[in-house]
Backbone as CSV, one residue per row, in Angstrom:
resi,resn,N_x,N_y,N_z,CA_x,CA_y,CA_z,C_x,C_y,C_z
1,GLN,16.279,28.205,-16.570,15.416,27.166,-17.149,13.952,27.467,-16.849
2,ALA,13.153,27.433,-17.889,11.754,27.821,-17.721,10.999,26.869,-16.806
3,GLY,11.291,25.589,-16.925,10.482,24.615,-16.178,10.998,24.282,-14.801
4,SER,12.146,24.845,-14.393,12.755,24.397,-13.145,11.912,24.747,-11.920
5,GLY,11.237,25.896,-11.951,10.375,26.277,-10.827,9.234,25.303,-10.647
6,GLU,8.636,24.907,-11.771,7.532,23.929,-11.728,8.034,22.604,-11.154
7,GLU,9.225,22.220,-11.609,9.778,20.934,-11.194,9.953,20.893,-9.679
8,SER,10.408,22.011,-9.090,10.647,22.025,-7.648,9.338,21.984,-6.855
9,LYS,8.232,22.386,-7.510,6.931,22.343,-6.828,6.313,20.953,-6.842
10,LYS,6.839,20.107,-7.703,6.272,18.761,-7.834,6.453,17.993,-6.522
11,MET,5.450,17.232,-6.154,5.558,16.410,-4.947,6.673,15.385,-5.097
12,LYS,7.241,15.004,-3.963,8.251,13.946,-3.962,7.710,12.783,-3.133
13,LEU,7.837,11.589,-3.675,7.446,10.392,-2.931,8.675,9.538,-2.710
14,TYR,9.054,9.381,-1.441,10.138,8.471,-1.079,9.538,7.073,-0.979
15,SER,10.036,6.189,-1.823,9.368,4.901,-2.026,10.400,3.793,-2.205
16,TYR,9.974,2.580,-1.939,10.750,1.386,-2.288,9.818,0.516,-3.111
17,TRP,10.307,0.006,-4.210,9.425,-0.662,-5.188,8.576,-1.772,-4.595
18,ARG,9.130,-2.534,-3.640,8.387,-3.681,-3.114,7.539,-3.345,-1.889
19,SER,7.643,-2.137,-1.404,6.866,-1.760,-0.216,5.379,-1.656,-0.544
20,SER,4.569,-2.428,0.171,3.121,-2.358,-0.078,2.551,-1.030,0.432
21,CYS,3.200,-0.444,1.442,2.732,0.849,1.966,2.962,1.959,0.932
22,ALA,4.118,1.915,0.259,4.392,2.888,-0.798,3.484,2.634,-2.006
23,PHE,3.218,1.378,-2.288,2.341,0.962,-3.389,0.955,1.612,-3.223
24,ARG,0.411,1.598,-1.998,-0.907,2.219,-1.737,-0.918,3.689,-2.143
25,VAL,0.154,4.371,-1.735,0.220,5.814,-1.988,0.399,6.091,-3.477
26,ARG,1.166,5.253,-4.158,1.324,5.420,-5.613,-0.031,5.306,-6.309
27,ILE,-0.857,4.366,-5.862,-2.202,4.231,-6.453,-3.005,5.507,-6.215
28,ALA,-2.973,6.018,-4.982,-3.740,7.229,-4.644,-3.308,8.405,-5.519
29,LEU,-2.006,8.597,-5.661,-1.487,9.694,-6.489,-1.924,9.527,-7.946
30,ASN,-1.862,8.291,-8.434,-2.268,8.020,-9.821,-3.755,8.280,-10.023
31,LEU,-4.589,7.814,-9.090,-6.045,8.008,-9.211,-6.390,9.490,-9.237
32,LYS,-5.676,10.269,-8.451,-5.961,11.706,-8.378,-5.244,12.504,-9.475
33,GLY,-4.481,11.793,-10.312,-3.809,12.462,-11.417,-2.735,13.442,-10.973
34,LEU,-2.075,13.137,-9.853,-1.061,14.040,-9.301,0.335,13.599,-9.730
35,GLU,1.083,14.515,-10.291,2.447,14.207,-10.701,3.372,14.260,-9.488
36,TYR,4.346,13.375,-9.499,5.294,13.373,-8.385,6.647,12.875,-8.866
37,GLU,7.654,13.260,-8.109,9.007,12.788,-8.376,9.252,11.573,-7.499
38,TYR,9.738,10.498,-8.098,9.982,9.248,-7.380,11.388,9.279,-6.787
39,LYS,11.467,9.155,-5.467,12.761,9.140,-4.787,12.931,7.749,-4.164
40,ALA,13.819,6.963,-4.742,13.991,5.579,-4.285,14.760,5.517,-2.968
41,VAL,14.257,4.693,-2.049,14.939,4.419,-0.776,15.143,2.905,-0.726
42,ASP,16.383,2.469,-0.846,16.663,1.034,-0.905,16.691,0.446,0.508
43,LEU,15.628,-0.261,0.858,15.513,-0.821,2.206,16.542,-1.923,2.451
44,LEU,16.907,-2.645,1.391,17.863,-3.739,1.573,19.275,-3.209,1.849
45,LYS,19.543,-2.004,1.352,20.851,-1.388,1.615,20.835,-0.534,2.876
46,GLY,19.677,-0.442,3.529,19.583,0.313,4.781,19.500,1.819,4.599
47,GLU,19.104,2.268,3.392,19.043,3.720,3.148,17.991,4.417,4.026
48,GLN,17.036,3.636,4.555,15.994,4.213,5.406,16.532,4.662,6.762
49,THR,17.758,4.228,7.111,18.353,4.634,8.394,19.356,5.778,8.209
50,ASP,19.463,6.277,6.987,20.331,7.433,6.719,19.835,8.626,7.535
51,PRO,20.730,9.348,8.229,20.286,10.476,9.079,19.440,11.509,8.344
52,GLU,19.760,11.763,7.074,18.976,12.739,6.306,17.552,12.238,6.085
53,TYR,17.433,10.931,5.828,16.086,10.378,5.633,15.309,10.360,6.946
54,LEU,15.995,10.068,8.041,15.327,10.026,9.352,14.776,11.393,9.775
55,LYS,15.346,12.456,9.204,14.789,13.794,9.467,13.395,13.918,8.851
56,LEU,13.198,13.249,7.734,11.887,13.268,7.052,10.928,12.276,7.702
57,ASN,11.439,11.102,8.021,10.599,10.026,8.556,11.297,9.423,9.780
58,PRO,10.917,9.872,10.988,11.622,9.433,12.213,11.623,7.926,12.424
59,LEU,10.609,7.220,11.891,10.573,5.762,12.056,11.523,5.057,11.090
60,GLY,11.918,5.773,10.043,12.793,5.144,9.058,12.080,4.128,8.197
61,TYR,10.806,4.389,7.891,10.046,3.523,6.993,9.769,4.281,5.698
62,VAL,9.237,3.586,4.702,8.665,4.253,3.528,7.165,3.965,3.552
63,PRO,6.375,4.827,2.933,6.732,5.998,2.150,6.787,7.263,3.000
64,THR,7.360,8.307,2.384,7.255,9.678,2.889,6.882,10.555,1.710
65,LEU,5.934,11.456,1.928,5.520,12.389,0.884,5.968,13.793,1.270
66,VAL,6.604,14.481,0.328,6.958,15.889,0.527,6.159,16.695,-0.494
67,ASP,5.289,17.563,0.020,4.437,18.400,-0.833,4.638,19.849,-0.391
68,GLY,5.570,20.545,-1.058,5.900,21.903,-0.604,6.508,21.852,0.785
69,ASP,5.879,22.545,1.729,6.374,22.553,3.117,5.892,21.356,3.921
70,ALA,4.918,20.635,3.376,4.351,19.500,4.119,5.213,18.255,3.933
71,VAL,5.575,17.623,5.048,6.299,16.347,5.025,5.455,15.356,5.803
72,ILE,4.947,14.346,5.116,4.048,13.393,5.776,4.603,11.983,5.610
73,ALA,4.795,11.312,6.736,5.223,9.920,6.734,4.049,9.080,7.220
74,ASP,3.942,7.857,6.731,2.858,6.918,7.050,1.810,6.964,5.946
75,SER,1.579,5.813,5.347,0.701,5.748,4.173,-0.729,6.187,4.481
76,PHE,-1.249,5.831,5.648,-2.627,6.210,5.994,-2.733,7.737,6.078
77,ALA,-1.771,8.352,6.768,-1.771,9.812,6.909,-1.614,10.491,5.550
78,ILE,-0.749,9.931,4.699,-0.541,10.504,3.363,-1.829,10.444,2.554
79,ILE,-2.500,9.297,2.571,-3.728,9.138,1.782,-4.819,10.080,2.282
80,MET,-4.940,10.243,3.598,-5.926,11.183,4.140,-5.572,12.630,3.775
81,TYR,-4.300,12.944,3.797,-3.839,14.281,3.395,-4.197,14.546,1.921
82,LEU,-3.890,13.584,1.065,-4.196,13.748,-0.366,-5.697,13.900,-0.586
83,GLU,-6.477,13.146,0.181,-7.938,13.207,0.043,-8.464,14.586,0.418
84,GLU,-7.899,15.155,1.473,-8.381,16.464,1.933,-7.860,17.610,1.067
85,LYS,-6.620,17.507,0.627,-6.041,18.611,-0.151,-6.451,18.558,-1.626
86,TYR,-6.610,17.353,-2.147,-6.937,17.180,-3.567,-8.208,16.330,-3.676
87,PRO,-9.376,16.934,-3.404,-10.599,16.129,-3.263,-11.132,15.504,-4.554
88,LEU,-10.622,15.941,-5.706,-11.106,15.328,-6.946,-10.729,13.850,-6.987
89,GLN,-11.624,13.042,-7.570,-11.492,11.582,-7.563,-11.427,11.108,-6.105
90,ALA,-12.583,11.255,-5.436,-12.672,10.959,-4.000,-12.266,9.523,-3.698
91,LEU,-11.507,9.375,-2.626,-11.072,8.050,-2.188,-11.953,7.511,-1.064
92,LEU,-12.931,8.312,-0.655,-13.871,7.876,0.382,-15.296,8.170,-0.073
93,PRO,-16.232,7.243,0.189,-17.625,7.486,-0.191,-18.285,8.518,0.722
94,GLN,-19.378,9.096,0.253,-20.122,10.070,1.067,-20.835,9.392,2.237
95,ASP,-21.363,8.204,1.985,-22.135,7.478,2.991,-21.234,7.111,4.182
96,CYS,-21.644,7.524,5.394,-20.743,7.357,6.549,-20.551,5.894,6.936
97,GLN,-21.573,5.053,6.727,-21.412,3.627,7.048,-20.405,2.979,6.098
98,LYS,-20.560,3.290,4.806,-19.641,2.730,3.819,-18.224,3.277,4.021
99,ARG,-18.145,4.514,4.450,-16.858,5.128,4.759,-16.181,4.372,5.909
100,ALA,-16.964,4.042,6.923,-16.425,3.291,8.066,-15.923,1.915,7.649
101,ILE,-16.621,1.279,6.709,-16.175,-0.029,6.199,-14.823,0.124,5.497
102,ASN,-14.653,1.232,4.773,-13.365,1.496,4.128,-12.256,1.666,5.160
103,TYR,-12.535,2.426,6.226,-11.533,2.589,7.292,-11.203,1.229,7.921
104,GLN,-12.253,0.451,8.140,-12.062,-0.849,8.798,-11.212,-1.780,7.933
105,ALA,-11.543,-1.860,6.636,-10.781,-2.725,5.727,-9.328,-2.255,5.639
106,ALA,-9.140,-0.938,5.525,-7.783,-0.390,5.443,-6.995,-0.715,6.710
107,ASN,-7.655,-0.627,7.845,-6.972,-0.897,9.114,-6.655,-2.373,9.311
108,ILE,-7.512,-3.246,8.821,-7.199,-4.681,8.918,-5.873,-4.947,8.206
109,VAL,-5.713,-4.339,7.025,-4.465,-4.511,6.275,-3.305,-3.810,6.982
110,SER,-3.501,-2.525,7.321,-2.360,-1.726,7.783,-1.962,-2.007,9.224
111,ALA,-2.897,-2.530,10.026,-2.573,-2.783,11.442,-2.406,-4.265,11.759
112,ASN,-3.126,-5.126,11.031,-3.157,-6.539,11.428,-2.491,-7.500,10.454
113,ILE,-2.164,-7.023,9.256,-1.485,-7.915,8.305,-0.097,-7.383,7.970
114,GLN,-0.041,-6.220,7.346,1.225,-5.723,6.794,2.365,-5.623,7.824
115,PRO,2.111,-5.090,9.037,3.243,-4.968,9.977,3.869,-6.310,10.334
116,LEU,3.089,-7.384,10.236,3.589,-8.703,10.618,4.367,-9.393,9.498
117,GLN,4.398,-8.766,8.319,5.135,-9.360,7.191,6.214,-8.411,6.677
118,ASN,6.484,-7.311,7.413,7.484,-6.385,6.880,8.896,-6.943,7.091
119,LEU,9.849,-6.322,6.427,11.216,-6.861,6.386,11.825,-7.056,7.770
120,VAL,11.578,-6.100,8.665,12.171,-6.170,10.014,11.679,-7.410,10.759
121,ILE,10.365,-7.651,10.679,9.774,-8.805,11.380,10.244,-10.117,10.748
122,LEU,10.230,-10.174,9.423,10.635,-11.419,8.749,12.103,-11.750,9.041
123,LYS,12.917,-10.704,9.112,14.338,-10.925,9.442,14.464,-11.467,10.866
124,TYR,13.665,-10.924,11.773,13.676,-11.374,13.169,13.268,-12.860,13.258
125,ILE,12.172,-13.201,12.560,11.697,-14.602,12.560,12.776,-15.526,11.991
126,GLN,13.393,-15.080,10.902,14.436,-15.875,10.256,15.589,-16.152,11.210
127,GLU,15.997,-15.122,11.955,17.145,-15.265,12.849,16.806,-16.019,14.133
128,LYS,15.625,-15.732,14.701,15.290,-16.290,16.017,14.599,-17.656,15.932
129,VAL,13.832,-17.853,14.856,13.057,-19.103,14.768,13.671,-20.049,13.743
130,GLY,13.968,-19.524,12.564,14.583,-20.375,11.538,14.312,-19.851,10.149
131,PRO,15.240,-20.124,9.212,15.139,-19.563,7.858,13.915,-20.043,7.082
132,ASN,13.369,-21.198,7.456,12.204,-21.718,6.726,10.878,-21.279,7.329
133,GLU,10.943,-20.462,8.372,9.716,-20.111,9.098,9.082,-18.802,8.637
134,THR,9.781,-18.015,7.818,9.240,-16.693,7.459,7.968,-16.795,6.620
135,THR,7.969,-17.692,5.609,6.774,-17.798,4.752,5.568,-18.336,5.530
136,PRO,5.701,-19.435,6.292,4.538,-19.885,7.093,4.025,-18.814,8.058
137,TRP,4.947,-18.062,8.662,4.557,-16.968,9.577,3.705,-15.949,8.826
138,ALA,4.229,-15.476,7.695,3.498,-14.471,6.911,2.164,-15.030,6.430
139,GLN,2.184,-16.250,5.928,0.942,-16.859,5.417,-0.133,-16.924,6.496
140,SER,0.247,-17.287,7.719,-0.762,-17.452,8.781,-1.420,-16.109,9.115
141,HIS,-0.643,-15.024,9.145,-1.203,-13.711,9.474,-1.995,-13.119,8.309
142,ILE,-1.518,-13.363,7.097,-2.269,-12.902,5.920,-3.611,-13.635,5.852
143,THR,-3.574,-14.939,6.059,-4.804,-15.736,5.981,-5.820,-15.293,7.030
144,LYS,-5.357,-15.054,8.233,-6.266,-14.599,9.296,-6.914,-13.261,8.915
145,GLY,-6.106,-12.338,8.414,-6.633,-11.042,7.995,-7.577,-11.149,6.818
146,PHE,-7.211,-11.987,5.850,-8.056,-12.156,4.653,-9.392,-12.822,4.996
147,GLU,-9.382,-13.733,5.975,-10.656,-14.353,6.406,-11.595,-13.277,6.945
148,ALA,-11.044,-12.352,7.719,-11.856,-11.254,8.262,-12.340,-10.331,7.147
149,LEU,-11.459,-10.011,6.209,-11.829,-9.121,5.096,-12.882,-9.746,4.201
150,GLU,-12.743,-11.031,3.970,-13.723,-11.736,3.122,-15.122,-11.634,3.745
151,LYS,-15.200,-11.849,5.064,-16.497,-11.739,5.765,-17.007,-10.304,5.750
152,LEU,-16.106,-9.361,6.005,-16.480,-7.946,6.084,-17.025,-7.431,4.755
153,LEU,-16.369,-7.787,3.661,-16.672,-7.166,2.370,-17.697,-7.913,1.533
154,LYS,-17.993,-9.144,1.939,-18.908,-9.983,1.148,-20.214,-9.265,0.796
155,ASP,-20.776,-8.550,1.768,-22.072,-7.892,1.555,-21.955,-6.478,0.994
156,TYR,-20.736,-5.956,0.907,-20.546,-4.583,0.414,-19.954,-4.543,-0.990
157,ALA,-19.209,-5.591,-1.344,-18.456,-5.559,-2.593,-19.377,-5.494,-3.803
158,GLY,-18.954,-4.680,-4.772,-19.561,-4.670,-6.087,-18.462,-5.072,-7.042
159,LYS,-18.198,-4.204,-8.003,-17.042,-4.458,-8.869,-15.756,-4.372,-8.052
160,TYR,-15.772,-3.479,-7.046,-14.604,-3.295,-6.177,-14.997,-3.609,-4.730
161,ALA,-14.135,-3.310,-3.793,-14.296,-3.804,-2.419,-15.556,-3.325,-1.719
162,THR,-15.945,-2.057,-1.938,-17.133,-1.548,-1.229,-18.164,-0.972,-2.204
163,GLY,-18.239,-1.531,-3.382,-19.223,-1.075,-4.375,-18.609,-1.003,-5.753
164,ASP,-19.187,-0.171,-6.599,-18.732,-0.090,-7.987,-17.769,1.058,-8.244
165,GLU,-17.348,1.749,-7.173,-16.334,2.797,-7.287,-15.092,2.357,-6.503
166,VAL,-13.937,2.814,-6.965,-12.687,2.541,-6.243,-12.589,3.484,-5.051
167,TYR,-12.350,2.899,-3.867,-12.201,3.706,-2.663,-10.979,3.246,-1.866
168,MET,-10.838,3.823,-0.693,-9.656,3.574,0.131,-9.392,2.085,0.380
169,ALA,-10.426,1.319,0.638,-10.236,-0.113,0.903,-9.466,-0.779,-0.235
170,ASP,-9.774,-0.382,-1.479,-9.112,-0.975,-2.642,-7.623,-0.647,-2.671
171,LEU,-7.283,0.576,-2.236,-5.877,1.001,-2.229,-5.040,0.155,-1.278
172,PHE,-5.668,-0.294,-0.184,-4.960,-1.122,0.789,-4.986,-2.597,0.385
173,LEU,-6.091,-3.012,-0.218,-6.213,-4.426,-0.606,-5.276,-4.809,-1.742
174,ALA,-5.207,-3.975,-2.775,-4.451,-4.359,-3.978,-2.997,-4.732,-3.660
175,PRO,-2.239,-3.880,-2.938,-0.852,-4.259,-2.643,-0.746,-5.486,-1.743
176,GLN,-1.704,-5.624,-0.808,-1.630,-6.754,0.108,-1.916,-8.066,-0.615
177,ILE,-2.880,-8.062,-1.511,-3.176,-9.279,-2.282,-2.019,-9.579,-3.233
178,TYR,-1.461,-8.530,-3.827,-0.295,-8.699,-4.710,0.825,-9.416,-3.948
179,ALA,1.115,-8.942,-2.739,2.188,-9.552,-1.929,1.835,-10.986,-1.552
180,ALA,0.566,-11.206,-1.214,0.125,-12.556,-0.825,0.367,-13.555,-1.955
181,ILE,0.078,-13.121,-3.190,0.210,-14.010,-4.350,1.678,-14.144,-4.769
182,ASN,2.363,-13.007,-4.882,3.685,-12.999,-5.514,4.845,-13.266,-4.558
183,ARG,4.647,-13.001,-3.283,5.758,-13.192,-2.340,5.514,-14.318,-1.344
184,PHE,4.263,-14.514,-0.957,3.998,-15.421,0.161,3.169,-16.658,-0.203
185,GLU,2.926,-16.836,-1.508,2.309,-18.079,-2.016,1.007,-18.439,-1.308
186,VAL,0.170,-17.437,-1.082,-1.134,-17.675,-0.450,-2.117,-18.106,-1.535
187,ASP,-2.874,-19.177,-1.256,-3.898,-19.644,-2.198,-5.115,-18.733,-2.076
188,MET,-5.335,-17.893,-3.092,-6.423,-16.910,-3.030,-7.789,-17.494,-3.357
189,ASN,-7.839,-18.752,-3.810,-9.141,-19.353,-4.155,-10.050,-19.489,-2.937
190,GLN,-9.453,-19.470,-1.749,-10.272,-19.547,-0.521,-10.914,-18.192,-0.175
191,PHE,-10.548,-17.156,-0.950,-11.089,-15.801,-0.710,-11.692,-15.256,-2.013
192,PRO,-12.843,-15.808,-2.434,-13.381,-15.468,-3.760,-13.685,-13.985,-3.960
193,THR,-14.172,-13.309,-2.913,-14.485,-11.869,-3.053,-13.203,-11.078,-3.282
194,LEU,-12.191,-11.361,-2.469,-10.924,-10.650,-2.597,-10.277,-10.917,-3.950
195,LEU,-10.327,-12.156,-4.393,-9.718,-12.499,-5.681,-10.450,-11.810,-6.833
196,ARG,-11.764,-11.750,-6.730,-12.563,-11.113,-7.789,-12.248,-9.627,-7.909
197,VAL,-12.197,-8.921,-6.768,-11.909,-7.485,-6.861,-10.463,-7.258,-7.294
198,TYR,-9.564,-8.149,-6.887,-8.168,-8.009,-7.301,-8.052,-8.108,-8.825
199,LYS,-8.821,-9.021,-9.416,-8.809,-9.142,-10.886,-9.334,-7.867,-11.538
200,ALA,-10.303,-7.213,-10.889,-10.846,-5.952,-11.435,-9.790,-4.844,-11.414
201,TYR,-8.881,-4.891,-10.439,-7.829,-3.869,-10.375,-6.875,-3.964,-11.571
202,GLN,-6.786,-5.181,-12.154,-5.875,-5.363,-13.293,-6.282,-4.511,-14.492
203,GLU,-7.556,-4.093,-14.504,-8.061,-3.298,-15.642,-7.813,-1.805,-15.466
204,LEU,-7.337,-1.399,-14.301,-7.240,0.035,-13.999,-5.798,0.543,-14.141
205,PRO,-5.565,1.495,-15.053,-4.203,2.015,-15.233,-3.588,2.572,-13.951
206,ALA,-4.389,3.215,-13.104,-3.841,3.793,-11.861,-3.223,2.717,-10.974
207,PHE,-3.821,1.524,-10.993,-3.292,0.402,-10.209,-2.103,-0.233,-10.936
208,GLN,-2.253,-0.425,-12.248,-1.200,-1.088,-13.020,0.095,-0.279,-13.018
209,ASP,-0.023,1.046,-13.146,1.170,1.897,-13.184,1.870,1.964,-11.825
210,ALA,1.138,1.607,-10.762,1.724,1.621,-9.403,2.390,0.299,-9.044
211,MET,2.270,-0.707,-9.921,2.807,-2.042,-9.627,4.308,-1.997,-9.318
212,PRO,4.743,-2.819,-8.377,6.164,-2.818,-7.995,7.126,-2.928,-9.180
213,GLU,6.842,-3.873,-10.080,7.803,-4.115,-11.169,7.901,-2.953,-12.163
214,LYS,6.959,-2.013,-12.087,7.000,-0.866,-13.005,7.724,0.347,-12.398
215,GLN,8.240,0.214,-11.193,8.885,1.353,-10.529,10.359,1.461,-10.960
216,PRO,10.909,2.683,-10.956,12.268,2.880,-11.457,13.342,2.125,-10.690
217,ASP,13.087,1.791,-9.425,14.095,1.073,-8.629,13.858,-0.435,-8.597
218,ALA,12.935,-0.925,-9.420,12.592,-2.360,-9.390,13.764,-3.208,-9.848
219,THR,13.942,-4.321,-9.133,14.900,-5.341,-9.556,14.146,-6.650,-9.614
220,SER,14.723,-7.640,-10.236,13.982,-8.901,-10.390,13.927,-9.665,-9.075
């Protein structure tokens, strides 16, 4: 087969449709125009604990990117790898102060919001505290993080989070705001800057094509 060699060179992204961490990486790949093969990992069925998958990602999370010999787990590491290896359509600004704001915004999401709303934590809260406590728990941590982001980005935001170009902060914000609205019933009107930039993402094909419901493993 003429195309089989090319096909094997294509990057593979191990993803779960509802994972906000995988969502970030899908946006990055789309923005950079990089083709990849989608490899679904069903978190609800526990496929992330399969021994073969754990060889790729010792933590048993998604996403994992396989690019030739490179195997990278963790969305932040993957995005930095893509930025360095495929510099076209830069995901970080040249200005070092603005770059730091992007790191800070990304870290607020990836360190202070998302880990507290992932499936493992919500299951723990459900079992130890009560079945009705998962949404209030998630809402309180999302709200705290969004209050910080709103203050941080107010003076930097243009059309997008840190100006008129899409950068790393946007890749982390879009999935988190999506989850806040669609899964955790957070009232976004209290965060006008975040809501405004989120609406701007709706116009971008790279963001729209990365949406959870458009992924091959999506269920209702």
